Amino acid sequence: MSGYTRPAGQSADYLAAREDLRLAEIDLMRHREKVAAQRRALPQGPPVDDYVFLEGPADLDAGDSPVREVALSELFTAPGRPLIVYHLMYGKLQTEPCPMCTLWTDGYDGIAPHIARNADFVIAAAADPPDLRRHARNRGWHRLRLLSCGDSTFKYDLGSEDEDGAQDSTVSVFTRDDDGTVRHFYSTHPRMADDIDQRGIDLLTPVWHLLDLTPQGRDDWYPSLDY
């Protein structure tokens, strides 16, 4: 093991356990890269409807009107760029913004300019534009494109809303052909299996991963809207 740390008093058992952990982390990284390559190699996805969203002024501080309609195909800013949509749980049966979705979106606002170098990125919620924008102002989301889709079947078709209007967090990726056809490439959800209830999209935020570095781990930590 090459020396990564040099504090005095490191026991042989501690160093051996650190080395075992390092090798396990390398295996995990290699498997994650393998899964990412498998995702990139997905065959061409199906065409989707050109869903219509509602969008207020780009400047959050400019009020909530006028509201304009924008089609899914119009969210692509240049040829060859993918579109990433985060489905925020707010609207219909979700009468209050989801704290976990809010945590994720707080982080997205900070990195939005970096994402924009390679992909288009928007936040879509079932909430009406004034409610969505009010929450965005409270959180300081000034770098994000915020869309309301409560009047369309977008969230239902992508699996982030059920028949009753209950919401789920989801991330979807779309591509656009040269002829303007929009295709679904990929979607994922927090609940991926019976034993994976909340962690399916944890890779989209560093918070839990930082907590996992500590002796206590993440335990049952859950975000709050009180900060």
mmCIF file of C-alpha atoms in Angstrom:
data_model
loop_
_atom_site.group_PDB
_atom_site.id
_atom_site.type_symbol
_atom_site.label_atom_id
_atom_site.label_comp_id
_atom_site.label_asym_id
_atom_site.label_seq_id
_atom_site.Cartn_x
_atom_site.Cartn_y
_atom_site.Cartn_z
ATOM 1 C CA MET A 1 0.000 0.000 0.000
ATOM 2 C CA SER A 2 1.442 3.380 -0.948
ATOM 3 C CA GLY A 3 1.290 5.837 1.922
ATOM 4 C CA TYR A 4 -1.841 7.966 1.644
ATOM 5 C CA THR A 5 -1.742 9.118 5.260
ATOM 6 C CA ARG A 6 1.124 9.380 7.734
ATOM 7 C CA PRO A 7 -0.211 10.017 11.240
ATOM 8 C CA ALA A 8 1.816 8.380 13.991
ATOM 9 C CA GLY A 9 0.291 5.371 15.690
ATOM 10 C CA GLN A 10 -1.410 3.719 12.717
ATOM 11 C CA SER A 11 -1.740 0.076 13.719
ATOM 12 C CA ALA A 12 -1.051 -2.831 11.380
ATOM 13 C CA ASP A 13 -4.726 -3.852 11.641
ATOM 14 C CA TYR A 14 -5.848 -0.345 10.719
ATOM 15 C CA LEU A 15 -3.512 -0.176 7.723
ATOM 16 C CA ALA A 16 -4.584 -3.617 6.520
ATOM 17 C CA ALA A 17 -8.250 -2.692 6.817
ATOM 18 C CA ARG A 18 -7.618 0.542 4.922
ATOM 19 C CA GLU A 19 -5.943 -1.410 2.133
ATOM 20 C CA ASP A 20 -8.861 -3.876 1.930
ATOM 21 C CA LEU A 21 -11.231 -0.936 1.760
ATOM 22 C CA ARG A 22 -9.151 0.767 -0.954
ATOM 23 C CA LEU A 23 -9.309 -2.340 -3.113
ATOM 24 C CA ALA A 24 -13.060 -2.631 -2.551
ATOM 25 C CA GLU A 25 -13.503 1.015 -3.549
ATOM 26 C CA ILE A 26 -11.505 0.392 -6.724
ATOM 27 C CA ASP A 27 -13.781 -2.558 -7.563
ATOM 28 C CA LEU A 28 -16.825 -0.359 -6.975
ATOM 29 C CA MET A 29 -15.438 2.380 -9.214
ATOM 30 C CA ARG A 30 -14.699 -0.077 -12.009
ATOM 31 C CA HIS A 31 -18.188 -1.554 -11.767
ATOM 32 C CA ARG A 32 -19.708 1.934 -11.820
ATOM 33 C CA GLU A 33 -17.744 2.701 -14.989
ATOM 34 C CA LYS A 34 -18.983 -0.556 -16.520
ATOM 35 C CA VAL A 35 -22.593 0.362 -15.726
ATOM 36 C CA ALA A 36 -22.091 3.864 -17.157
ATOM 37 C CA ALA A 37 -20.760 2.354 -20.382
ATOM 38 C CA GLN A 38 -23.766 0.015 -20.521
ATOM 39 C CA ARG A 39 -26.062 3.021 -20.132
ATOM 40 C CA ARG A 40 -24.298 4.940 -22.906
ATOM 41 C CA ALA A 41 -24.658 1.915 -25.194
ATOM 42 C CA LEU A 42 -28.449 1.749 -24.940
ATOM 43 C CA PRO A 43 -30.129 1.329 -28.342
ATOM 44 C CA GLN A 44 -32.113 4.168 -29.854
ATOM 45 C CA GLY A 45 -35.017 5.080 -27.625
ATOM 46 C CA PRO A 46 -38.641 5.509 -28.678
ATOM 47 C CA PRO A 47 -40.067 8.785 -30.005
ATOM 48 C CA VAL A 48 -42.089 10.745 -27.459
ATOM 49 C CA ASP A 49 -44.824 13.345 -27.718
ATOM 50 C CA ASP A 50 -43.727 16.929 -28.050
ATOM 51 C CA TYR A 51 -45.082 17.797 -24.619
ATOM 52 C CA VAL A 52 -45.950 21.409 -23.845
ATOM 53 C CA PHE A 53 -44.714 23.101 -20.676
ATOM 54 C CA LEU A 54 -45.479 26.456 -19.079
ATOM 55 C CA GLU A 55 -42.606 28.813 -18.333
ATOM 56 C CA GLY A 56 -42.433 32.220 -16.679
ATOM 57 C CA PRO A 57 -39.816 34.948 -17.161
ATOM 58 C CA ALA A 58 -36.177 33.850 -17.116
ATOM 59 C CA ASP A 59 -35.529 36.360 -14.319
ATOM 60 C CA LEU A 60 -37.128 35.026 -11.121
ATOM 61 C CA ASP A 61 -37.306 38.551 -9.722
ATOM 62 C CA ALA A 62 -39.272 39.813 -12.722
ATOM 63 C CA GLY A 63 -42.555 38.393 -11.402
ATOM 64 C CA ASP A 64 -44.485 35.405 -12.692
ATOM 65 C CA SER A 65 -45.884 36.736 -15.965
ATOM 66 C CA PRO A 66 -46.029 36.575 -18.847
ATOM 67 C CA VAL A 67 -46.276 32.788 -18.962
ATOM 68 C CA ARG A 68 -45.449 31.182 -22.283
ATOM 69 C CA GLU A 69 -45.831 27.714 -23.706
ATOM 70 C CA VAL A 70 -42.666 25.858 -24.682
ATOM 71 C CA ALA A 71 -42.516 22.443 -26.350
ATOM 72 C CA LEU A 72 -40.164 19.656 -25.305
ATOM 73 C CA SER A 73 -38.382 19.897 -28.661
ATOM 74 C CA GLU A 74 -37.718 23.592 -28.012
ATOM 75 C CA LEU A 75 -35.756 22.848 -24.847
ATOM 76 C CA PHE A 76 -32.796 21.651 -26.925
ATOM 77 C CA THR A 77 -30.507 24.615 -27.553
ATOM 78 C CA ALA A 78 -28.286 23.077 -30.247
ATOM 79 C CA PRO A 79 -27.977 19.943 -32.395
ATOM 80 C CA GLY A 80 -26.355 16.945 -30.763
ATOM 81 C CA ARG A 81 -27.007 18.078 -27.196
ATOM 82 C CA PRO A 82 -28.895 15.821 -24.772
ATOM 83 C CA LEU A 83 -31.636 17.197 -22.545
ATOM 84 C CA ILE A 84 -31.727 16.293 -18.845
ATOM 85 C CA VAL A 85 -35.018 16.798 -16.991
ATOM 86 C CA TYR A 86 -35.291 16.563 -13.219
ATOM 87 C CA HIS A 87 -38.880 15.845 -12.152
ATOM 88 C CA LEU A 88 -39.386 17.817 -8.939
ATOM 89 C CA MET A 89 -42.037 16.466 -6.557
ATOM 90 C CA TYR A 90 -44.332 19.456 -6.180
ATOM 91 C CA GLY A 91 -47.902 19.858 -7.355
ATOM 92 C CA LYS A 92 -51.160 17.897 -7.452
ATOM 93 C CA LEU A 93 -51.134 15.507 -4.448
ATOM 94 C CA GLN A 94 -47.689 16.811 -3.442
ATOM 95 C CA THR A 95 -49.040 20.066 -2.003
ATOM 96 C CA GLU A 96 -45.707 21.055 -0.438
ATOM 97 C CA PRO A 97 -42.305 20.919 -2.161
ATOM 98 C CA CYS A 98 -40.404 17.713 -1.482
ATOM 99 C CA PRO A 99 -37.444 18.409 0.869
ATOM 100 C CA MET A 100 -35.258 15.816 -0.855
ATOM 101 C CA CYS A 101 -36.019 17.195 -4.315
ATOM 102 C CA THR A 102 -35.285 20.649 -2.938
ATOM 103 C CA LEU A 103 -31.904 19.470 -1.637
ATOM 104 C CA TRP A 104 -30.999 18.077 -5.058
ATOM 105 C CA THR A 105 -32.171 21.218 -6.838
ATOM 106 C CA ASP A 106 -30.253 23.485 -4.457
ATOM 107 C CA GLY A 107 -27.134 21.728 -5.707
ATOM 108 C CA TYR A 108 -28.173 21.839 -9.357
ATOM 109 C CA ASP A 109 -28.534 25.608 -9.195
ATOM 110 C CA GLY A 110 -24.873 25.873 -8.232
ATOM 111 C CA ILE A 111 -23.580 23.615 -10.991
ATOM 112 C CA ALA A 112 -26.008 24.655 -13.757
ATOM 113 C CA PRO A 113 -23.361 26.628 -15.722
ATOM 114 C CA HIS A 114 -21.087 23.577 -15.752
ATOM 115 C CA ILE A 115 -23.855 21.262 -16.971
ATOM 116 C CA ALA A 116 -24.736 23.775 -19.689
ATOM 117 C CA ARG A 117 -21.360 23.252 -21.358
ATOM 118 C CA ASN A 118 -22.419 19.744 -22.411
ATOM 119 C CA ALA A 119 -26.176 19.336 -21.987
ATOM 120 C CA ASP A 120 -29.433 21.212 -21.614
ATOM 121 C CA PHE A 121 -30.977 20.911 -18.167
ATOM 122 C CA VAL A 122 -34.408 21.853 -16.807
ATOM 123 C CA ILE A 123 -36.540 21.348 -13.720
ATOM 124 C CA ALA A 124 -40.120 20.181 -14.332
ATOM 125 C CA ALA A 125 -42.879 20.110 -11.723
ATOM 126 C CA ALA A 126 -46.642 19.617 -11.693
ATOM 127 C CA ALA A 127 -47.043 22.789 -9.615
ATOM 128 C CA ASP A 128 -48.446 25.904 -11.277
ATOM 129 C CA PRO A 129 -45.799 28.420 -12.396
ATOM 130 C CA PRO A 130 -46.432 30.932 -9.552
ATOM 131 C CA ASP A 131 -46.101 28.228 -6.864
ATOM 132 C CA LEU A 132 -43.008 26.718 -8.458
ATOM 133 C CA ARG A 133 -41.384 30.125 -8.890
ATOM 134 C CA ARG A 134 -42.233 31.174 -5.330
ATOM 135 C CA HIS A 135 -40.419 28.110 -4.007
ATOM 136 C CA ALA A 136 -37.521 28.802 -6.367
ATOM 137 C CA ARG A 137 -37.230 32.380 -5.073
ATOM 138 C CA ASN A 138 -37.231 31.118 -1.489
ATOM 139 C CA ARG A 139 -34.351 28.796 -2.362
ATOM 140 C CA GLY A 140 -32.464 31.189 -4.634
ATOM 141 C CA TRP A 141 -32.688 29.104 -7.800
ATOM 142 C CA HIS A 142 -31.664 31.826 -10.233
ATOM 143 C CA ARG A 143 -29.660 29.657 -12.635
ATOM 144 C CA LEU A 144 -32.253 27.030 -13.454
ATOM 145 C CA ARG A 145 -34.922 26.777 -16.113
ATOM 146 C CA LEU A 146 -38.209 26.034 -14.317
ATOM 147 C CA LEU A 147 -41.125 24.427 -16.133
ATOM 148 C CA SER A 148 -44.669 23.551 -15.110
ATOM 149 C CA CYS A 149 -46.160 20.422 -16.687
ATOM 150 C CA GLY A 150 -49.223 19.801 -14.546
ATOM 151 C CA ASP A 151 -51.564 20.141 -17.516
ATOM 152 C CA SER A 152 -49.828 17.472 -19.618
ATOM 153 C CA THR A 153 -49.207 13.740 -19.296
ATOM 154 C CA PHE A 154 -45.438 14.249 -19.295
ATOM 155 C CA LYS A 155 -44.842 13.189 -15.700
ATOM 156 C CA TYR A 156 -47.329 10.331 -15.869
ATOM 157 C CA ASP A 157 -45.822 8.970 -19.096
ATOM 158 C CA LEU A 158 -42.301 9.136 -17.634
ATOM 159 C CA GLY A 159 -43.323 7.405 -14.413
ATOM 160 C CA SER A 160 -42.972 10.339 -12.025
ATOM 161 C CA GLU A 161 -46.726 10.634 -11.366
ATOM 162 C CA ASP A 162 -49.455 8.046 -10.846
ATOM 163 C CA GLU A 163 -53.106 8.043 -11.868
ATOM 164 C CA ASP A 164 -54.108 9.908 -8.696
ATOM 165 C CA GLY A 165 -51.502 12.659 -9.090
ATOM 166 C CA ALA A 166 -49.036 11.370 -6.478
ATOM 167 C CA GLN A 167 -45.544 12.555 -7.386
ATOM 168 C CA ASP A 168 -42.173 10.812 -7.486
ATOM 169 C CA SER A 169 -38.714 12.176 -8.137
ATOM 170 C CA THR A 170 -37.274 11.066 -11.458
ATOM 171 C CA VAL A 171 -34.467 11.980 -13.809
ATOM 172 C CA SER A 172 -35.054 11.642 -17.548
ATOM 173 C CA VAL A 173 -32.729 12.129 -20.513
ATOM 174 C CA PHE A 174 -33.883 12.881 -24.058
ATOM 175 C CA THR A 175 -32.216 13.240 -27.439
ATOM 176 C CA ARG A 176 -33.383 15.002 -30.596
ATOM 177 C CA ASP A 177 -32.899 13.665 -34.118
ATOM 178 C CA ASP A 178 -31.856 15.890 -37.004
ATOM 179 C CA ASP A 179 -35.480 15.916 -38.227
ATOM 180 C CA GLY A 180 -36.656 17.227 -34.831
ATOM 181 C CA THR A 181 -37.965 13.937 -33.430
ATOM 182 C CA VAL A 182 -37.468 13.796 -29.653
ATOM 183 C CA ARG A 183 -36.569 10.401 -28.195
ATOM 184 C CA HIS A 184 -36.502 9.079 -24.666
ATOM 185 C CA PHE A 185 -33.014 7.872 -23.797
ATOM 186 C CA TYR A 186 -33.085 7.053 -20.081
ATOM 187 C CA SER A 187 -35.032 7.523 -16.841
ATOM 188 C CA THR A 188 -34.351 6.414 -13.298
ATOM 189 C CA HIS A 189 -36.091 6.661 -9.932
ATOM 190 C CA PRO A 190 -35.143 6.471 -6.240
ATOM 191 C CA ARG A 191 -37.026 3.186 -5.737
ATOM 192 C CA MET A 192 -35.279 0.685 -7.996
ATOM 193 C CA ALA A 193 -36.069 -2.539 -6.103
ATOM 194 C CA ASP A 194 -37.836 -3.737 -2.973
ATOM 195 C CA ASP A 195 -34.621 -3.299 -1.004
ATOM 196 C CA ILE A 196 -33.705 0.043 -2.643
ATOM 197 C CA ASP A 197 -36.376 2.397 -1.389
ATOM 198 C CA GLN A 198 -34.667 5.804 -1.516
ATOM 199 C CA ARG A 199 -31.133 5.469 -2.867
ATOM 200 C CA GLY A 200 -31.684 4.892 -6.577
ATOM 201 C CA ILE A 201 -30.527 8.344 -7.651
ATOM 202 C CA ASP A 202 -28.134 9.175 -4.819
ATOM 203 C CA LEU A 203 -25.307 9.600 -7.323
ATOM 204 C CA LEU A 204 -26.983 12.892 -8.302
ATOM 205 C CA THR A 205 -26.010 14.591 -5.042
ATOM 206 C CA PRO A 206 -22.823 14.447 -2.957
ATOM 207 C CA VAL A 207 -24.521 14.887 0.432
ATOM 208 C CA TRP A 208 -25.086 11.216 1.236
ATOM 209 C CA HIS A 209 -21.674 10.252 -0.104
ATOM 210 C CA LEU A 210 -19.949 12.713 2.211
ATOM 211 C CA LEU A 211 -21.961 11.360 5.152
ATOM 212 C CA ASP A 212 -20.996 7.827 4.116
ATOM 213 C CA LEU A 213 -17.346 8.774 4.715
ATOM 214 C CA THR A 214 -18.014 9.277 8.440
ATOM 215 C CA PRO A 215 -18.207 6.627 11.192
ATOM 216 C CA GLN A 216 -21.949 7.303 11.621
ATOM 217 C CA GLY A 217 -22.684 7.035 7.901
ATOM 218 C CA ARG A 218 -25.936 8.431 6.511
ATOM 219 C CA ASP A 219 -28.173 6.420 8.866
ATOM 220 C CA ASP A 220 -31.733 7.734 8.401
ATOM 221 C CA TRP A 221 -30.699 11.324 7.620
ATOM 222 C CA TYR A 222 -33.288 13.187 5.583
ATOM 223 C CA PRO A 223 -33.241 16.828 4.410
ATOM 224 C CA SER A 224 -35.485 19.568 5.746
ATOM 225 C CA LEU A 225 -36.809 22.801 4.293
ATOM 226 C CA ASP A 226 -35.949 24.657 7.504
ATOM 227 C CA TYR A 227 -32.471 25.677 6.301
#
